[in-house]
Amino acid sequence: MKKLMLAAAGGAVLGLVVTTQIAGPLVAQEANENTSVYEQLDLFGDIFERIRSNYVEEVDDRELIEAAINGMLTSLDPHSSYLSPEAAQRMRVSTSGEFGGLGIEVTQEEGWVKVVSPMDGTPAEAAGIEAGDFITAVDGESVLGLTLDEAVQMMRGPVGAEIIVTVVREGEMEPFDVSIIRDTIKLTAVRSRTEGNAVVLRVTTFNEQTFPNLAEGIEEQVAEAGGIDNIDGFVVDLRNNPGGLLSQAVYVSDAFLDAGEIVSTRGRQASDGDRFNATPGDLAEGKPIVVLINGGSASASEIVAGALQDHRRAIVVGTNSFGKGSVQTVVPLSQDGAMRLTTARYYTPSGRSIQALGISPDIIVEQPRPRPVDEEEAEEGTPRTEAGLRGSLENDSLTEDETRQIEEDRARAEAAAALREDDYQLAYAIDILKGLNALGPVAGSD
């Protein structure tokens, strides 16, 4: 028993020694880290006071602190930032669907302002700004070295005022200036129309209006067509859509899915993750869907495209998307400010992270740039046919109804050809739906 007690005591001592040997350095390390943090905060305070007292001009204390906070956040990634009370209010207004400005979604790349996409029907689009453009100067003043919010602030101003932005564009040898007149931006989140027998749903942004606009547009177009049976399918046009609210991306995806995962998010801790699933009900009633994307399709647009692609519910057509696979949480702060902080990455149903990679289309279709009309081609006009020859025989085998049907089919074909000249990618998507509809139901399916 004595030996056993000694052994136990020895074990306790040994355990104490081992624990001390391991825990001691950890405690010391934690103390050193805390000391280092406090030293850095002291350094910050020292610099702050020296700027206040010695800078060549008087400075605003609040602006200094806000700049320091924003610098800390923007050093993390291009999408984290501090929102002053004014900027936070503008953000709340923009997600409701109306705000003032140029109508461009921008990010920052290597110090320059990069256009994610111009928004439909805005001054930027009318002026010819394109996704992928770099804005290097505003009214002759360089934006290099500014934070993204500072650069955006330079582009803000009174409605009706002119702004000159200097643009660098791939394929152009020299930078060039673009004049834009500021205006109030009123966004219709979804515009719907029918081209041929295809319903086109142009989704411009993901704000609070997006899903209601989408559902209303589908209902209207189906009613005008005389029922779902008269429709070949749906084109969901997400080109140059910079994203927006995650919740709206989930609602739009759910509109066309009956079941399954839509998107999952994974944060720093396992408990921070979330998963969003579809609920029964398909607004397209099983009709084929083509999703259009390009380099200006980002964030929420990529969630929708990725979900429908992974579930094989849609054919994705166009060019590679932007590749913004992170989720930002807006955290309200004191004094009505806010912090936009990247808190998670999102993943498509198959587990893909599209961060910096984007969504790859099932069918790559480039949008050709308009080519100048050749004068000789223009002079040639309509090609000659048998019907145009003098004295040609008439076709007497068709009834009036059959002739009218042929003429209507020809008119639709000519409209489709005109659409190819105006928007080749959209025309391609409509051709896919037309081809799928011509095949009819798959053999053996209900």
PDB file of N, CA and C in Angstrom, residues 391-424:
ATOM      1  N   GLY A 391     -43.044  37.027-113.631  1.00  0.00           N
ATOM      2  CA  GLY A 391     -43.789  35.962-114.290  1.00  0.00           C
ATOM      3  C   GLY A 391     -43.681  34.606-113.621  1.00  0.00           C
ATOM      4  N   SER A 392     -43.141  34.527-112.397  1.00  0.00           N
ATOM      5  CA  SER A 392     -42.993  33.222-111.748  1.00  0.00           C
ATOM      6  C   SER A 392     -44.356  32.650-111.385  1.00  0.00           C
ATOM      7  N   LEU A 393     -44.446  31.331-111.346  1.00  0.00           N
ATOM      8  CA  LEU A 393     -45.693  30.645-111.027  1.00  0.00           C
ATOM      9  C   LEU A 393     -46.037  30.818-109.557  1.00  0.00           C
ATOM     10  N   GLU A 394     -47.348  30.909-109.269  1.00  0.00           N
ATOM     11  CA  GLU A 394     -47.796  31.007-107.889  1.00  0.00           C
ATOM     12  C   GLU A 394     -47.951  29.615-107.298  1.00  0.00           C
ATOM     13  N   ASN A 395     -47.853  29.531-105.968  1.00  0.00           N
ATOM     14  CA  ASN A 395     -48.060  28.268-105.274  1.00  0.00           C
ATOM     15  C   ASN A 395     -49.554  28.114-105.016  1.00  0.00           C
ATOM     16  N   ASP A 396     -50.175  27.132-105.696  1.00  0.00           N
ATOM     17  CA  ASP A 396     -51.622  26.970-105.579  1.00  0.00           C
ATOM     18  C   ASP A 396     -52.010  25.793-104.675  1.00  0.00           C
ATOM     19  N   SER A 397     -51.023  25.247-103.915  1.00  0.00           N
ATOM     20  CA  SER A 397     -51.315  24.076-103.085  1.00  0.00           C
ATOM     21  C   SER A 397     -51.641  24.431-101.642  1.00  0.00           C
ATOM     22  N   LEU A 398     -51.589  25.720-101.306  1.00  0.00           N
ATOM     23  CA  LEU A 398     -51.790  26.140 -99.919  1.00  0.00           C
ATOM     24  C   LEU A 398     -53.099  26.884 -99.754  1.00  0.00           C
ATOM     25  N   THR A 399     -53.745  26.637 -98.635  1.00  0.00           N
ATOM     26  CA  THR A 399     -54.933  27.409 -98.296  1.00  0.00           C
ATOM     27  C   THR A 399     -54.504  28.766 -97.760  1.00  0.00           C
ATOM     28  N   GLU A 400     -55.474  29.660 -97.587  1.00  0.00           N
ATOM     29  CA  GLU A 400     -55.164  30.985 -97.043  1.00  0.00           C
ATOM     30  C   GLU A 400     -54.606  30.872 -95.617  1.00  0.00           C
ATOM     31  N   ASP A 401     -55.197  29.963 -94.826  1.00  0.00           N
ATOM     32  CA  ASP A 401     -54.713  29.782 -93.457  1.00  0.00           C
ATOM     33  C   ASP A 401     -53.283  29.253 -93.444  1.00  0.00           C
ATOM     34  N   GLU A 402     -52.970  28.317 -94.337  1.00  0.00           N
ATOM     35  CA  GLU A 402     -51.618  27.765 -94.401  1.00  0.00           C
ATOM     36  C   GLU A 402     -50.624  28.829 -94.847  1.00  0.00           C
ATOM     37  N   THR A 403     -51.034  29.644 -95.807  1.00  0.00           N
ATOM     38  CA  THR A 403     -50.152  30.723 -96.277  1.00  0.00           C
ATOM     39  C   THR A 403     -49.886  31.727 -95.156  1.00  0.00           C
ATOM     40  N   ARG A 404     -50.956  32.064 -94.421  1.00  0.00           N
ATOM     41  CA  ARG A 404     -50.800  33.001 -93.307  1.00  0.00           C
ATOM     42  C   ARG A 404     -49.879  32.421 -92.240  1.00  0.00           C
ATOM     43  N   GLN A 405     -50.016  31.099 -91.965  1.00  0.00           N
ATOM     44  CA  GLN A 405     -49.154  30.460 -90.972  1.00  0.00           C
ATOM     45  C   GLN A 405     -47.695  30.505 -91.399  1.00  0.00           C
ATOM     46  N   ILE A 406     -47.442  30.244 -92.688  1.00  0.00           N
ATOM     47  CA  ILE A 406     -46.065  30.303 -93.201  1.00  0.00           C
ATOM     48  C   ILE A 406     -45.500  31.707 -93.062  1.00  0.00           C
ATOM     49  N   GLU A 407     -46.315  32.698 -93.379  1.00  0.00           N
ATOM     50  CA  GLU A 407     -45.848  34.083 -93.281  1.00  0.00           C
ATOM     51  C   GLU A 407     -45.552  34.457 -91.828  1.00  0.00           C
ATOM     52  N   GLU A 408     -46.395  33.977 -90.895  1.00  0.00           N
ATOM     53  CA  GLU A 408     -46.142  34.252 -89.469  1.00  0.00           C
ATOM     54  C   GLU A 408     -44.864  33.568 -88.998  1.00  0.00           C
ATOM     55  N   ASP A 409     -44.651  32.317 -89.434  1.00  0.00           N
ATOM     56  CA  ASP A 409     -43.421  31.610 -89.079  1.00  0.00           C
ATOM     57  C   ASP A 409     -42.199  32.329 -89.635  1.00  0.00           C
ATOM     58  N   ARG A 410     -42.333  32.832 -90.862  1.00  0.00           N
ATOM     59  CA  ARG A 410     -41.207  33.558 -91.479  1.00  0.00           C
ATOM     60  C   ARG A 410     -40.923  34.848 -90.717  1.00  0.00           C
ATOM     61  N   ALA A 411     -42.000  35.531 -90.300  1.00  0.00           N
ATOM     62  CA  ALA A 411     -41.814  36.779 -89.547  1.00  0.00           C
ATOM     63  C   ALA A 411     -41.095  36.506 -88.229  1.00  0.00           C
ATOM     64  N   ARG A 412     -41.466  35.376 -87.560  1.00  0.00           N
ATOM     65  CA  ARG A 412     -40.790  35.021 -86.309  1.00  0.00           C
ATOM     66  C   ARG A 412     -39.325  34.700 -86.554  1.00  0.00           C
ATOM     67  N   ALA A 413     -39.048  34.004 -87.664  1.00  0.00           N
ATOM     68  CA  ALA A 413     -37.661  33.665 -87.988  1.00  0.00           C
ATOM     69  C   ALA A 413     -36.845  34.925 -88.264  1.00  0.00           C
ATOM     70  N   GLU A 414     -37.464  35.898 -88.964  1.00  0.00           N
ATOM     71  CA  GLU A 414     -36.765  37.157 -89.245  1.00  0.00           C
ATOM     72  C   GLU A 414     -36.522  37.943 -87.964  1.00  0.00           C
ATOM     73  N   ALA A 415     -37.494  37.890 -87.026  1.00  0.00           N
ATOM     74  CA  ALA A 415     -37.316  38.571 -85.737  1.00  0.00           C
ATOM     75  C   ALA A 415     -36.185  37.928 -84.947  1.00  0.00           C
ATOM     76  N   ALA A 416     -36.107  36.584 -85.025  1.00  0.00           N
ATOM     77  CA  ALA A 416     -35.020  35.884 -84.342  1.00  0.00           C
ATOM     78  C   ALA A 416     -33.672  36.252 -84.943  1.00  0.00           C
ATOM     79  N   ALA A 417     -33.627  36.391 -86.280  1.00  0.00           N
ATOM     80  CA  ALA A 417     -32.382  36.779 -86.937  1.00  0.00           C
ATOM     81  C   ALA A 417     -31.965  38.186 -86.528  1.00  0.00           C
ATOM     82  N   ALA A 418     -32.951  39.078 -86.405  1.00  0.00           N
ATOM     83  CA  ALA A 418     -32.649  40.449 -85.963  1.00  0.00           C
ATOM     84  C   ALA A 418     -32.136  40.452 -84.538  1.00  0.00           C
ATOM     85  N   LEU A 419     -32.700  39.576 -83.692  1.00  0.00           N
ATOM     86  CA  LEU A 419     -32.254  39.488 -82.308  1.00  0.00           C
ATOM     87  C   LEU A 419     -30.805  39.024 -82.227  1.00  0.00           C
ATOM     88  N   ARG A 420     -30.400  38.141 -83.142  1.00  0.00           N
ATOM     89  CA  ARG A 420     -29.000  37.680 -83.145  1.00  0.00           C
ATOM     90  C   ARG A 420     -28.043  38.833 -83.385  1.00  0.00           C
ATOM     91  N   GLU A 421     -28.458  39.776 -84.205  1.00  0.00           N
ATOM     92  CA  GLU A 421     -27.619  40.942 -84.458  1.00  0.00           C
ATOM     93  C   GLU A 421     -27.541  41.838 -83.222  1.00  0.00           C
ATOM     94  N   ASP A 422     -28.655  41.905 -82.492  1.00  0.00           N
ATOM     95  CA  ASP A 422     -28.726  42.809 -81.343  1.00  0.00           C
ATOM     96  C   ASP A 422     -28.177  42.166 -80.066  1.00  0.00           C
ATOM     97  N   ASP A 423     -28.490  40.877 -79.846  1.00  0.00           N
ATOM     98  CA  ASP A 423     -28.078  40.183 -78.624  1.00  0.00           C
ATOM     99  C   ASP A 423     -27.886  38.707 -78.952  1.00  0.00           C
ATOM    100  N   TYR A 424     -26.685  38.371 -79.374  1.00  0.00           N
ATOM    101  CA  TYR A 424     -26.406  37.020 -79.858  1.00  0.00           C
ATOM    102  C   TYR A 424     -26.594  35.974 -78.764  1.00  0.00           C
TER     103      TYR A 424
END
